[in-house]
Structure formats: C-alpha cells, structure tokens
Amino acid sequence: MGRQDVNRSGDMEVFARVVEHGGFSAAARALHMTPSAVSKLIARLEARLGARLFNRSTRRLQLTPEGTSFHERALRVLADIEAAEREAAAGAVPRGLLRVNSSVPIGSLYLLPVIPAFLAQYPEIRLDLTLTDTVVDLLEQRADVAVRAGPLRDSRLVARKLGESRLHVVASPEYLARNGPLRSPADLIHHNVMAFNFDRQVQGWPFLDGTGGITHYPQIGNMAVSDGDTMRKLAIEGLGLARHSRYHVDADLRAGRLVTVLEDYNPGDLEPVHAVYVGQGGHLPARVRAFLDFLVANVHLP
C-alpha cells in the first residue's frame, strides 16, 4: 500500500502539463500554480519513483527514457480516469468529445459521407476530426481513434479492420497519349514516376518478374508530394504515373479520368485499412466504441 497523502493522478497531471508546455513556468501558468510549486512537485515525483524524468538545461527540458515511458503511461491513466468519471456521471450513453484522426483520402472519400448519419444517431457526441497524411502519436495528440491505411507498426495500439484494397499503377489517358504506352515495367525508365516525400514511403514499386518473383522498380520523376490525394490530382492532370489503392481512385477509374497500366505485372498486393485506438487492457469509452462499431458497419472499400 502506498502512502495515503500521495496524489498520484494529480502528480501525473502536473507532469503531463510540463511535457505538453515544454517547461515549468508555462505549465504553472496553465495550472494556476507557481513555478516553484511545479518544480518541487516534479522533484518529489522523481524521488518517489527513484528515476530522473527530465534532463534539465538552462534553455529546455528533455525527457529521459524513463520519463518518456512514464509520460506514455501517465497519458493513458489520465485518459482512463477522465473516461471513467464521465461515464460514471452520465452512464453508458455515448457522449462527449471524440477526437478522430484520418488520412486525407480515407477521410474525404469514406468518413465525411457517413459522419452526418453518425452524429444524427449520437447527438450528444461532439466530433473533432483532423485529416492528415502525417502519422500521429495517439497518446501525444490525445486522439481517440485514427483511421490509417497500410501495415500496423505500433504495438501499443489495438486495431479494427475496415477492409483492404488492391494497389494499381494509374495514369491519365492524356498522359499516355503524350508519352506512349507501357508494355512492361522496364518502360518505366522512360516515364515520369511520381513519389512521396515522407520517410515511411515504400522505396520502389513491386512488379511480377515473369519467373514467379517480384522486382522493385525505383520511383524516378520530377515530382514528390506529401499526400496521396495530391498525387491523385496530379495524375489526373497528366503529370505522371501514380500508384494508389483501388479505394482511392475507384471513382476516377470508373469515370475514365485515370486508367490502370501494367496490370499483367501487378503482384496483387493489398493495402489494409484499420481504425486504431489505445485500448489494451482497458475499458473503451462509450463514444469510442460507438464510433468504431459505426465505421465497421458503414465503411465499405472497393
């Protein structure tokens, strides 16, 4: 049993504010405390834990590895406390602020059309929706749910699969009329192959090599972009070749704005789409569970 005068959740809240605001003085202003009181509280917390949480300098605070680990767990505990108090006060009715982060194409094409029905079904939920192709840390951003395409990498997250979609190399008919057809992946060297400029992009496009194996061809062109929707629009404008999931370009293919190329060499790889959330070993707030169930029932990928 710990000492009864130790306010662990209060200490975690102060610690989290110091990290959020980047210093004792800024955290003190946010908490209506004095900087010395915040500094003393952090010192007592470090003494109780037997670990240094910050490396201090005259200009900045930097989390130690122990501090980083404690910060992740503290955010999770504080979120659980907030959810428990809210649900205890209001029962299990889905309500309150729901923070959702989604990639731009999935959000634009598949979330926005169903959000009106979701909010009509759960009128006591307030939705905070961010569309970005930057992969965010759910704990740091205090997001409840993120909708992401591609393989899952963060073991702290739980996922519900919304579907999967085959990948295709596409171009506009106008681009192909100007630059000629592609009969094999070797022809890519004569074409403008657009790329992404973020670190998590896959280096090279995979194609069947004719012997049962797969060969990756580099993306060499005059354009690199930050998100898939920008690349899709540039492909429609005839700037070059792009590689997209079917869900992203399905409407463009059906309308003839884009066409697939090199399908005989398509390895058939699929891009999964998941709704991910922090929830291992914990009780999901009613608003989060309602949103996850709604997505599974209403988001259908081609």
PDB file of C-alpha atoms in Angstrom:
ATOM      1  CA  MET A   1       0.000   0.000   0.000  1.00  0.00           C
ATOM      2  CA  GLY A   2       1.283   3.475  -0.887  1.00  0.00           C
ATOM      3  CA  ARG A   3       1.124   6.487   1.356  1.00  0.00           C
ATOM      4  CA  GLN A   4      -2.406   7.895   1.574  1.00  0.00           C
ATOM      5  CA  ASP A   5      -1.235  11.509   1.123  1.00  0.00           C
ATOM      6  CA  VAL A   6       0.266  10.813  -2.315  1.00  0.00           C
ATOM      7  CA  ASN A   7      -1.974  12.162  -5.088  1.00  0.00           C
ATOM      8  CA  ARG A   8      -0.713  10.026  -7.933  1.00  0.00           C
ATOM      9  CA  SER A   9      -3.209  11.226 -10.549  1.00  0.00           C
ATOM     10  CA  GLY A  10      -2.553  14.852  -9.591  1.00  0.00           C
ATOM     11  CA  ASP A  11       1.188  14.327  -9.904  1.00  0.00           C
ATOM     12  CA  MET A  12       0.674  12.712 -13.317  1.00  0.00           C
ATOM     13  CA  GLU A  13      -1.431  15.650 -14.467  1.00  0.00           C
ATOM     14  CA  VAL A  14       1.226  18.184 -13.474  1.00  0.00           C
ATOM     15  CA  PHE A  15       3.962  16.071 -15.085  1.00  0.00           C
ATOM     16  CA  ALA A  16       1.922  15.752 -18.310  1.00  0.00           C
ATOM     17  CA  ARG A  17       1.372  19.527 -18.404  1.00  0.00           C
ATOM     18  CA  VAL A  18       5.096  20.181 -18.009  1.00  0.00           C
ATOM     19  CA  VAL A  19       5.768  17.919 -21.007  1.00  0.00           C
ATOM     20  CA  GLU A  20       2.913  19.445 -23.011  1.00  0.00           C
ATOM     21  CA  HIS A  21       4.009  23.047 -22.391  1.00  0.00           C
ATOM     22  CA  GLY A  22       7.750  22.397 -22.507  1.00  0.00           C
ATOM     23  CA  GLY A  23       8.667  23.878 -19.144  1.00  0.00           C
ATOM     24  CA  PHE A  24       7.780  24.514 -15.505  1.00  0.00           C
ATOM     25  CA  SER A  25       6.736  28.155 -15.942  1.00  0.00           C
ATOM     26  CA  ALA A  26       4.349  27.539 -18.829  1.00  0.00           C
ATOM     27  CA  ALA A  27       2.832  24.523 -17.071  1.00  0.00           C
ATOM     28  CA  ALA A  28       2.470  26.555 -13.875  1.00  0.00           C
ATOM     29  CA  ARG A  29       0.508  29.246 -15.721  1.00  0.00           C
ATOM     30  CA  ALA A  30      -1.801  26.647 -17.242  1.00  0.00           C
ATOM     31  CA  LEU A  31      -2.354  25.004 -13.851  1.00  0.00           C
ATOM     32  CA  HIS A  32      -2.610  28.281 -11.886  1.00  0.00           C
ATOM     33  CA  MET A  33       0.360  27.273  -9.747  1.00  0.00           C
ATOM     34  CA  THR A  34       3.712  28.872  -9.079  1.00  0.00           C
ATOM     35  CA  PRO A  35       6.775  27.640 -10.998  1.00  0.00           C
ATOM     36  CA  SER A  36       8.479  26.725  -7.744  1.00  0.00           C
ATOM     37  CA  ALA A  37       5.494  24.590  -6.693  1.00  0.00           C
ATOM     38  CA  VAL A  38       5.589  22.739 -10.017  1.00  0.00           C
ATOM     39  CA  SER A  39       9.357  22.250  -9.738  1.00  0.00           C
ATOM     40  CA  LYS A  40       9.072  20.883  -6.204  1.00  0.00           C
ATOM     41  CA  LEU A  41       6.264  18.526  -7.203  1.00  0.00           C
ATOM     42  CA  ILE A  42       8.324  17.106 -10.085  1.00  0.00           C
ATOM     43  CA  ALA A  43      11.316  16.713  -7.773  1.00  0.00           C
ATOM     44  CA  ARG A  44       9.171  14.800  -5.234  1.00  0.00           C
ATOM     45  CA  LEU A  45       7.778  12.640  -8.048  1.00  0.00           C
ATOM     46  CA  GLU A  46      11.274  11.776  -9.259  1.00  0.00           C
ATOM     47  CA  ALA A  47      12.351  10.972  -5.708  1.00  0.00           C
ATOM     48  CA  ARG A  48       9.337   8.696  -5.180  1.00  0.00           C
ATOM     49  CA  LEU A  49       9.935   6.901  -8.478  1.00  0.00           C
ATOM     50  CA  GLY A  50      13.678   6.710  -7.975  1.00  0.00           C
ATOM     51  CA  ALA A  51      14.249   7.903 -11.528  1.00  0.00           C
ATOM     52  CA  ARG A  52      15.097  11.138 -13.284  1.00  0.00           C
ATOM     53  CA  LEU A  53      12.269  12.121 -15.645  1.00  0.00           C
ATOM     54  CA  PHE A  54      13.862  15.180 -17.264  1.00  0.00           C
ATOM     55  CA  ASN A  55      17.304  16.245 -18.358  1.00  0.00           C
ATOM     56  CA  ARG A  56      17.404  19.920 -17.443  1.00  0.00           C
ATOM     57  CA  SER A  57      19.383  22.714 -19.089  1.00  0.00           C
ATOM     58  CA  THR A  58      19.135  26.478 -18.950  1.00  0.00           C
ATOM     59  CA  ARG A  59      17.153  26.572 -22.187  1.00  0.00           C
ATOM     60  CA  ARG A  60      14.955  23.479 -22.302  1.00  0.00           C
ATOM     61  CA  LEU A  61      13.679  20.310 -20.686  1.00  0.00           C
ATOM     62  CA  GLN A  62      14.160  16.963 -22.370  1.00  0.00           C
ATOM     63  CA  LEU A  63      12.524  13.708 -21.317  1.00  0.00           C
ATOM     64  CA  THR A  64      14.819  10.881 -20.270  1.00  0.00           C
ATOM     65  CA  PRO A  65      13.977   7.363 -21.498  1.00  0.00           C
ATOM     66  CA  GLU A  66      12.335   6.745 -18.097  1.00  0.00           C
ATOM     67  CA  GLY A  67      10.438   9.999 -18.474  1.00  0.00           C
ATOM     68  CA  THR A  68       9.224   9.060 -21.947  1.00  0.00           C
ATOM     69  CA  SER A  69       7.908   5.720 -20.715  1.00  0.00           C
ATOM     70  CA  PHE A  70       6.256   7.304 -17.667  1.00  0.00           C
ATOM     71  CA  HIS A  71       4.689  10.001 -19.880  1.00  0.00           C
ATOM     72  CA  GLU A  72       3.067   7.438 -22.190  1.00  0.00           C
ATOM     73  CA  ARG A  73       1.593   5.542 -19.250  1.00  0.00           C
ATOM     74  CA  ALA A  74       0.534   8.730 -17.458  1.00  0.00           C
ATOM     75  CA  LEU A  75      -1.430   9.934 -20.509  1.00  0.00           C
ATOM     76  CA  ARG A  76      -3.154   6.582 -20.702  1.00  0.00           C
ATOM     77  CA  VAL A  77      -4.054   6.625 -16.997  1.00  0.00           C
ATOM     78  CA  LEU A  78      -5.342  10.211 -17.165  1.00  0.00           C
ATOM     79  CA  ALA A  79      -7.462   9.379 -20.210  1.00  0.00           C
ATOM     80  CA  ASP A  80      -8.918   6.345 -18.411  1.00  0.00           C
ATOM     81  CA  ILE A  81      -9.716   8.443 -15.343  1.00  0.00           C
ATOM     82  CA  GLU A  82     -11.424  11.085 -17.480  1.00  0.00           C
ATOM     83  CA  ALA A  83     -13.469   8.452 -19.300  1.00  0.00           C
ATOM     84  CA  ALA A  84     -14.396   6.646 -16.066  1.00  0.00           C
ATOM     85  CA  GLU A  85     -15.583   9.849 -14.413  1.00  0.00           C
ATOM     86  CA  ARG A  86     -17.545  10.930 -17.475  1.00  0.00           C
ATOM     87  CA  GLU A  87     -19.268   7.569 -17.877  1.00  0.00           C
ATOM     88  CA  ALA A  88     -19.957   7.227 -14.140  1.00  0.00           C
ATOM     89  CA  ALA A  89     -21.655  10.627 -14.218  1.00  0.00           C
ATOM     90  CA  ALA A  90     -23.577  10.050 -17.427  1.00  0.00           C
ATOM     91  CA  GLY A  91     -23.997   6.290 -17.683  1.00  0.00           C
ATOM     92  CA  ALA A  92     -23.014   4.418 -20.822  1.00  0.00           C
ATOM     93  CA  VAL A  93     -24.691   6.824 -23.260  1.00  0.00           C
ATOM     94  CA  PRO A  94     -22.168   7.793 -25.981  1.00  0.00           C
ATOM     95  CA  ARG A  95     -21.442  11.467 -25.406  1.00  0.00           C
ATOM     96  CA  GLY A  96     -18.672  13.991 -25.109  1.00  0.00           C
ATOM     97  CA  LEU A  97     -15.729  14.985 -27.284  1.00  0.00           C
ATOM     98  CA  LEU A  98     -14.485  12.361 -29.764  1.00  0.00           C
ATOM     99  CA  ARG A  99     -11.128  13.125 -31.397  1.00  0.00           C
ATOM    100  CA  VAL A 100     -10.623  11.325 -34.727  1.00  0.00           C
ATOM    101  CA  ASN A 101      -7.588  11.479 -36.997  1.00  0.00           C
ATOM    102  CA  SER A 102      -7.706  10.109 -40.542  1.00  0.00           C
ATOM    103  CA  SER A 103      -5.615  10.073 -43.684  1.00  0.00           C
ATOM    104  CA  VAL A 104      -6.841  12.569 -46.276  1.00  0.00           C
ATOM    105  CA  PRO A 105      -8.217  10.141 -48.914  1.00  0.00           C
ATOM    106  CA  ILE A 106      -9.992   7.839 -46.469  1.00  0.00           C
ATOM    107  CA  GLY A 107     -11.410  10.776 -44.571  1.00  0.00           C
ATOM    108  CA  SER A 108     -12.573  12.621 -47.677  1.00  0.00           C
ATOM    109  CA  LEU A 109     -13.986   9.636 -49.531  1.00  0.00           C
ATOM    110  CA  TYR A 110     -15.347   7.378 -46.794  1.00  0.00           C
ATOM    111  CA  LEU A 111     -15.658   9.206 -43.459  1.00  0.00           C
ATOM    112  CA  LEU A 112     -17.159  12.542 -44.472  1.00  0.00           C
ATOM    113  CA  PRO A 113     -20.120  10.938 -46.293  1.00  0.00           C
ATOM    114  CA  VAL A 114     -21.156   8.898 -43.213  1.00  0.00           C
ATOM    115  CA  ILE A 115     -20.426  11.417 -40.439  1.00  0.00           C
ATOM    116  CA  PRO A 116     -23.834  13.155 -40.711  1.00  0.00           C
ATOM    117  CA  ALA A 117     -25.570   9.830 -40.053  1.00  0.00           C
ATOM    118  CA  PHE A 118     -23.238   9.099 -37.128  1.00  0.00           C
ATOM    119  CA  LEU A 119     -23.886  12.457 -35.456  1.00  0.00           C
ATOM    120  CA  ALA A 120     -27.614  12.093 -36.087  1.00  0.00           C
ATOM    121  CA  GLN A 121     -27.525   8.702 -34.351  1.00  0.00           C
ATOM    122  CA  TYR A 122     -25.398  10.020 -31.451  1.00  0.00           C
ATOM    123  CA  PRO A 123     -26.388  13.676 -30.992  1.00  0.00           C
ATOM    124  CA  GLU A 124     -24.548  14.019 -27.669  1.00  0.00           C
ATOM    125  CA  ILE A 125     -21.136  13.342 -29.268  1.00  0.00           C
ATOM    126  CA  ARG A 126     -19.013  16.294 -30.386  1.00  0.00           C
ATOM    127  CA  LEU A 127     -16.618  15.298 -33.163  1.00  0.00           C
ATOM    128  CA  ASP A 128     -13.132  16.781 -33.580  1.00  0.00           C
ATOM    129  CA  LEU A 129     -11.918  15.496 -36.978  1.00  0.00           C
ATOM    130  CA  THR A 130      -8.419  16.006 -38.387  1.00  0.00           C
ATOM    131  CA  LEU A 131      -7.494  14.882 -41.908  1.00  0.00           C
ATOM    132  CA  THR A 132      -3.762  14.498 -42.443  1.00  0.00           C
ATOM    133  CA  ASP A 133      -1.409  12.005 -44.065  1.00  0.00           C
ATOM    134  CA  THR A 134       1.077  12.583 -41.242  1.00  0.00           C
ATOM    135  CA  VAL A 135       1.037   9.604 -38.870  1.00  0.00           C
ATOM    136  CA  VAL A 136       0.308  10.990 -35.412  1.00  0.00           C
ATOM    137  CA  ASP A 137       1.026   9.568 -31.969  1.00  0.00           C
ATOM    138  CA  LEU A 138      -2.424   8.977 -30.496  1.00  0.00           C
ATOM    139  CA  LEU A 139      -1.138   9.356 -26.945  1.00  0.00           C
ATOM    140  CA  GLU A 140       0.627  12.644 -27.553  1.00  0.00           C
ATOM    141  CA  GLN A 141      -2.232  14.124 -29.591  1.00  0.00           C
ATOM    142  CA  ARG A 142      -4.853  12.662 -27.224  1.00  0.00           C
ATOM    143  CA  ALA A 143      -6.734  11.321 -30.241  1.00  0.00           C
ATOM    144  CA  ASP A 144      -9.330   8.635 -29.561  1.00  0.00           C
ATOM    145  CA  VAL A 145      -9.275   6.932 -32.967  1.00  0.00           C
ATOM    146  CA  ALA A 146      -7.054   7.100 -36.050  1.00  0.00           C
ATOM    147  CA  VAL A 147      -8.061   5.658 -39.429  1.00  0.00           C
ATOM    148  CA  ARG A 148      -4.978   4.573 -41.329  1.00  0.00           C
ATOM    149  CA  ALA A 149      -4.018   2.610 -44.431  1.00  0.00           C
ATOM    150  CA  GLY A 150      -1.033   0.290 -44.599  1.00  0.00           C
ATOM    151  CA  PRO A 151       0.636  -2.170 -42.219  1.00  0.00           C
ATOM    152  CA  LEU A 152       0.371  -1.606 -38.475  1.00  0.00           C
ATOM    153  CA  ARG A 153       3.596  -0.873 -36.625  1.00  0.00           C
ATOM    154  CA  ASP A 154       2.699   0.437 -33.152  1.00  0.00           C
ATOM    155  CA  SER A 155       2.238  -2.439 -30.697  1.00  0.00           C
ATOM    156  CA  ARG A 156       0.560  -0.108 -28.187  1.00  0.00           C
ATOM    157  CA  LEU A 157      -2.459   0.229 -30.440  1.00  0.00           C
ATOM    158  CA  VAL A 158      -5.473  -2.004 -30.963  1.00  0.00           C
ATOM    159  CA  ALA A 159      -6.994  -2.176 -34.444  1.00  0.00           C
ATOM    160  CA  ARG A 160     -10.290  -2.984 -36.083  1.00  0.00           C
ATOM    161  CA  LYS A 161     -10.002  -3.777 -39.759  1.00  0.00           C
ATOM    162  CA  LEU A 162     -12.283  -1.793 -42.053  1.00  0.00           C
ATOM    163  CA  GLY A 163     -11.216  -3.514 -45.261  1.00  0.00           C
ATOM    164  CA  GLU A 164      -8.410  -3.852 -47.769  1.00  0.00           C
ATOM    165  CA  SER A 165      -7.898  -2.673 -51.307  1.00  0.00           C
ATOM    166  CA  ARG A 166      -5.703  -3.744 -54.213  1.00  0.00           C
ATOM    167  CA  LEU A 167      -2.968  -1.393 -55.426  1.00  0.00           C
ATOM    168  CA  HIS A 168      -2.730  -0.223 -59.053  1.00  0.00           C
ATOM    169  CA  VAL A 169      -0.400   1.899 -61.170  1.00  0.00           C
ATOM    170  CA  VAL A 170      -2.525   4.558 -62.856  1.00  0.00           C
ATOM    171  CA  ALA A 171      -2.190   7.406 -65.341  1.00  0.00           C
ATOM    172  CA  SER A 172      -4.472   9.724 -67.239  1.00  0.00           C
ATOM    173  CA  PRO A 173      -5.348   8.886 -70.868  1.00  0.00           C
ATOM    174  CA  GLU A 174      -3.862  12.240 -71.870  1.00  0.00           C
ATOM    175  CA  TYR A 175      -0.530  11.395 -70.234  1.00  0.00           C
ATOM    176  CA  LEU A 176      -0.332   8.058 -72.030  1.00  0.00           C
ATOM    177  CA  ALA A 177      -1.259   9.684 -75.354  1.00  0.00           C
ATOM    178  CA  ARG A 178       1.665  12.096 -74.971  1.00  0.00           C
ATOM    179  CA  ASN A 179       4.242   9.679 -73.576  1.00  0.00           C
ATOM    180  CA  GLY A 180       3.360   6.319 -75.089  1.00  0.00           C
ATOM    181  CA  PRO A 181       2.128   3.032 -73.606  1.00  0.00           C
ATOM    182  CA  LEU A 182       3.875   0.867 -71.013  1.00  0.00           C
ATOM    183  CA  ARG A 183       4.308  -2.718 -72.177  1.00  0.00           C
ATOM    184  CA  SER A 184       6.495  -3.878 -69.271  1.00  0.00           C
ATOM    185  CA  PRO A 185       7.924  -2.398 -66.033  1.00  0.00           C
ATOM    186  CA  ALA A 186      11.201  -1.775 -67.905  1.00  0.00           C
ATOM    187  CA  ASP A 187       9.371   1.012 -69.767  1.00  0.00           C
ATOM    188  CA  LEU A 188       9.103   2.989 -66.505  1.00  0.00           C
ATOM    189  CA  ILE A 189      12.558   4.444 -67.160  1.00  0.00           C
ATOM    190  CA  HIS A 190      11.004   6.493 -69.981  1.00  0.00           C
ATOM    191  CA  HIS A 191       8.141   7.815 -67.848  1.00  0.00           C
ATOM    192  CA  ASN A 192       7.603  10.300 -65.032  1.00  0.00           C
ATOM    193  CA  VAL A 193       7.084   8.205 -61.888  1.00  0.00           C
ATOM    194  CA  MET A 194       5.791  10.326 -59.010  1.00  0.00           C
ATOM    195  CA  ALA A 195       6.875   9.663 -55.429  1.00  0.00           C
ATOM    196  CA  PHE A 196       6.031  10.620 -51.857  1.00  0.00           C
ATOM    197  CA  ASN A 197       8.379  12.797 -49.834  1.00  0.00           C
ATOM    198  CA  PHE A 198       7.766  11.323 -46.379  1.00  0.00           C
ATOM    199  CA  ASP A 199      10.047   8.818 -44.654  1.00  0.00           C
ATOM    200  CA  ARG A 200       7.557   5.958 -44.418  1.00  0.00           C
ATOM    201  CA  GLN A 201       7.062   5.640 -48.165  1.00  0.00           C
ATOM    202  CA  VAL A 202       7.920   2.324 -49.808  1.00  0.00           C
ATOM    203  CA  GLN A 203      11.116   2.576 -51.844  1.00  0.00           C
ATOM    204  CA  GLY A 204      10.187   1.305 -55.285  1.00  0.00           C
ATOM    205  CA  TRP A 205       7.100  -0.201 -56.905  1.00  0.00           C
ATOM    206  CA  PRO A 206       6.781  -4.025 -56.960  1.00  0.00           C
ATOM    207  CA  PHE A 207       6.051  -5.927 -60.172  1.00  0.00           C
ATOM    208  CA  LEU A 208       5.963  -9.589 -61.168  1.00  0.00           C
ATOM    209  CA  ASP A 209       9.212 -10.506 -62.905  1.00  0.00           C
ATOM    210  CA  GLY A 210       7.824 -13.335 -65.067  1.00  0.00           C
ATOM    211  CA  THR A 211       9.537 -16.110 -63.092  1.00  0.00           C
ATOM    212  CA  GLY A 212       7.284 -16.113 -60.038  1.00  0.00           C
ATOM    213  CA  GLY A 213       9.289 -13.481 -58.197  1.00  0.00           C
ATOM    214  CA  ILE A 214       8.849  -9.758 -57.596  1.00  0.00           C
ATOM    215  CA  THR A 215      11.176  -6.958 -58.693  1.00  0.00           C
ATOM    216  CA  HIS A 216      11.043  -3.427 -57.285  1.00  0.00           C
ATOM    217  CA  TYR A 217      11.478  -0.503 -59.655  1.00  0.00           C
ATOM    218  CA  PRO A 218      12.609   2.871 -58.289  1.00  0.00           C
ATOM    219  CA  GLN A 219      10.395   5.944 -58.408  1.00  0.00           C
ATOM    220  CA  ILE A 220      12.260   8.369 -60.650  1.00  0.00           C
ATOM    221  CA  GLY A 221      10.493  11.529 -61.709  1.00  0.00           C
ATOM    222  CA  ASN A 222      10.278  15.275 -61.272  1.00  0.00           C
ATOM    223  CA  MET A 223       7.618  15.361 -58.557  1.00  0.00           C
ATOM    224  CA  ALA A 224       7.437  14.250 -54.910  1.00  0.00           C
ATOM    225  CA  VAL A 225       4.384  15.071 -52.801  1.00  0.00           C
ATOM    226  CA  SER A 226       3.277  14.828 -49.195  1.00  0.00           C
ATOM    227  CA  ASP A 227      -0.064  13.042 -49.575  1.00  0.00           C
ATOM    228  CA  GLY A 228      -1.933  10.637 -51.784  1.00  0.00           C
ATOM    229  CA  ASP A 229      -4.742  12.978 -52.769  1.00  0.00           C
ATOM    230  CA  THR A 230      -2.287  15.497 -54.205  1.00  0.00           C
ATOM    231  CA  MET A 231      -0.637  12.737 -56.211  1.00  0.00           C
ATOM    232  CA  ARG A 232      -4.022  11.528 -57.469  1.00  0.00           C
ATOM    233  CA  LYS A 233      -4.950  15.021 -58.669  1.00  0.00           C
ATOM    234  CA  LEU A 234      -1.584  15.477 -60.397  1.00  0.00           C
ATOM    235  CA  ALA A 235      -2.032  12.122 -62.142  1.00  0.00           C
ATOM    236  CA  ILE A 236      -5.455  13.250 -63.385  1.00  0.00           C
ATOM    237  CA  GLU A 237      -3.824  16.432 -64.709  1.00  0.00           C
ATOM    238  CA  GLY A 238      -1.427  14.279 -66.732  1.00  0.00           C
ATOM    239  CA  LEU A 239       1.784  14.945 -64.812  1.00  0.00           C
ATOM    240  CA  GLY A 240       2.870  11.304 -64.481  1.00  0.00           C
ATOM    241  CA  LEU A 241       2.300   7.815 -63.108  1.00  0.00           C
ATOM    242  CA  ALA A 242       0.983   7.138 -59.607  1.00  0.00           C
ATOM    243  CA  ARG A 243       0.365   4.005 -57.548  1.00  0.00           C
ATOM    244  CA  HIS A 244      -2.810   4.034 -55.475  1.00  0.00           C
ATOM    245  CA  SER A 245      -5.171   1.730 -53.664  1.00  0.00           C
ATOM    246  CA  ARG A 246      -8.378   0.965 -55.555  1.00  0.00           C
ATOM    247  CA  TYR A 247     -10.482   2.742 -52.925  1.00  0.00           C
ATOM    248  CA  HIS A 248      -8.587   5.965 -53.612  1.00  0.00           C
ATOM    249  CA  VAL A 249      -9.029   6.048 -57.395  1.00  0.00           C
ATOM    250  CA  ASP A 250     -12.136   3.919 -57.922  1.00  0.00           C
ATOM    251  CA  ALA A 251     -14.336   6.858 -58.934  1.00  0.00           C
ATOM    252  CA  ASP A 252     -11.639   8.186 -61.284  1.00  0.00           C
ATOM    253  CA  LEU A 253     -11.228   4.800 -62.969  1.00  0.00           C
ATOM    254  CA  ARG A 254     -14.968   4.404 -63.453  1.00  0.00           C
ATOM    255  CA  ALA A 255     -15.214   7.936 -64.870  1.00  0.00           C
ATOM    256  CA  GLY A 256     -12.261   7.440 -67.218  1.00  0.00           C
ATOM    257  CA  ARG A 257     -10.141  10.186 -65.641  1.00  0.00           C
ATOM    258  CA  LEU A 258      -7.500   7.543 -64.892  1.00  0.00           C
ATOM    259  CA  VAL A 259      -6.698   4.121 -66.327  1.00  0.00           C
ATOM    260  CA  THR A 260      -4.642   1.267 -64.926  1.00  0.00           C
ATOM    261  CA  VAL A 261      -1.338   0.282 -66.550  1.00  0.00           C
ATOM    262  CA  LEU A 262       0.935  -2.774 -66.263  1.00  0.00           C
ATOM    263  CA  GLU A 263      -1.872  -4.896 -64.809  1.00  0.00           C
ATOM    264  CA  ASP A 264      -0.282  -8.077 -66.240  1.00  0.00           C
ATOM    265  CA  TYR A 265       2.624  -7.394 -63.863  1.00  0.00           C
ATOM    266  CA  ASN A 266       0.554  -6.388 -60.846  1.00  0.00           C
ATOM    267  CA  PRO A 267       1.628  -8.570 -57.885  1.00  0.00           C
ATOM    268  CA  GLY A 268      -1.834  -8.200 -56.358  1.00  0.00           C
ATOM    269  CA  ASP A 269      -0.680  -6.728 -53.058  1.00  0.00           C
ATOM    270  CA  LEU A 270      -3.416  -5.347 -50.848  1.00  0.00           C
ATOM    271  CA  GLU A 271      -3.407  -2.270 -48.632  1.00  0.00           C
ATOM    272  CA  PRO A 272      -5.346  -2.803 -45.383  1.00  0.00           C
ATOM    273  CA  VAL A 273      -7.303  -0.017 -43.712  1.00  0.00           C
ATOM    274  CA  HIS A 274      -7.730  -0.049 -39.926  1.00  0.00           C
ATOM    275  CA  ALA A 275      -9.310   2.053 -37.238  1.00  0.00           C
ATOM    276  CA  VAL A 276      -6.704   2.082 -34.472  1.00  0.00           C
ATOM    277  CA  TYR A 277      -7.028   3.155 -30.865  1.00  0.00           C
ATOM    278  CA  VAL A 278      -5.304   2.888 -27.495  1.00  0.00           C
ATOM    279  CA  GLY A 279      -7.213   0.307 -25.536  1.00  0.00           C
ATOM    280  CA  GLN A 280      -5.103  -2.630 -24.426  1.00  0.00           C
ATOM    281  CA  GLY A 281      -6.310  -3.904 -21.091  1.00  0.00           C
ATOM    282  CA  GLY A 282      -8.751  -1.043 -20.604  1.00  0.00           C
ATOM    283  CA  HIS A 283     -12.437  -0.192 -20.939  1.00  0.00           C
ATOM    284  CA  LEU A 284     -13.321   1.737 -24.078  1.00  0.00           C
ATOM    285  CA  PRO A 285     -15.389   4.890 -23.573  1.00  0.00           C
ATOM    286  CA  ALA A 286     -18.877   4.516 -24.990  1.00  0.00           C
ATOM    287  CA  ARG A 287     -18.278   7.255 -27.581  1.00  0.00           C
ATOM    288  CA  VAL A 288     -15.200   5.417 -28.945  1.00  0.00           C
ATOM    289  CA  ARG A 289     -16.923   2.045 -29.074  1.00  0.00           C
ATOM    290  CA  ALA A 290     -19.931   3.570 -30.824  1.00  0.00           C
ATOM    291  CA  PHE A 291     -17.721   5.183 -33.462  1.00  0.00           C
ATOM    292  CA  LEU A 292     -15.724   2.005 -34.090  1.00  0.00           C
ATOM    293  CA  ASP A 293     -18.884  -0.075 -34.460  1.00  0.00           C
ATOM    294  CA  PHE A 294     -20.349   2.541 -36.811  1.00  0.00           C
ATOM    295  CA  LEU A 295     -17.246   2.537 -39.032  1.00  0.00           C
ATOM    296  CA  VAL A 296     -17.218  -1.249 -39.318  1.00  0.00           C
ATOM    297  CA  ALA A 297     -20.883  -1.232 -40.326  1.00  0.00           C
ATOM    298  CA  ASN A 298     -20.796   1.703 -42.729  1.00  0.00           C
ATOM    299  CA  VAL A 299     -17.353   1.982 -44.365  1.00  0.00           C
ATOM    300  CA  HIS A 300     -17.081  -0.331 -47.380  1.00  0.00           C
ATOM    301  CA  LEU A 301     -13.958  -0.255 -49.530  1.00  0.00           C
ATOM    302  CA  PRO A 302     -13.947  -1.316 -53.196  1.00  0.00           C
TER     303      PRO A 302
END
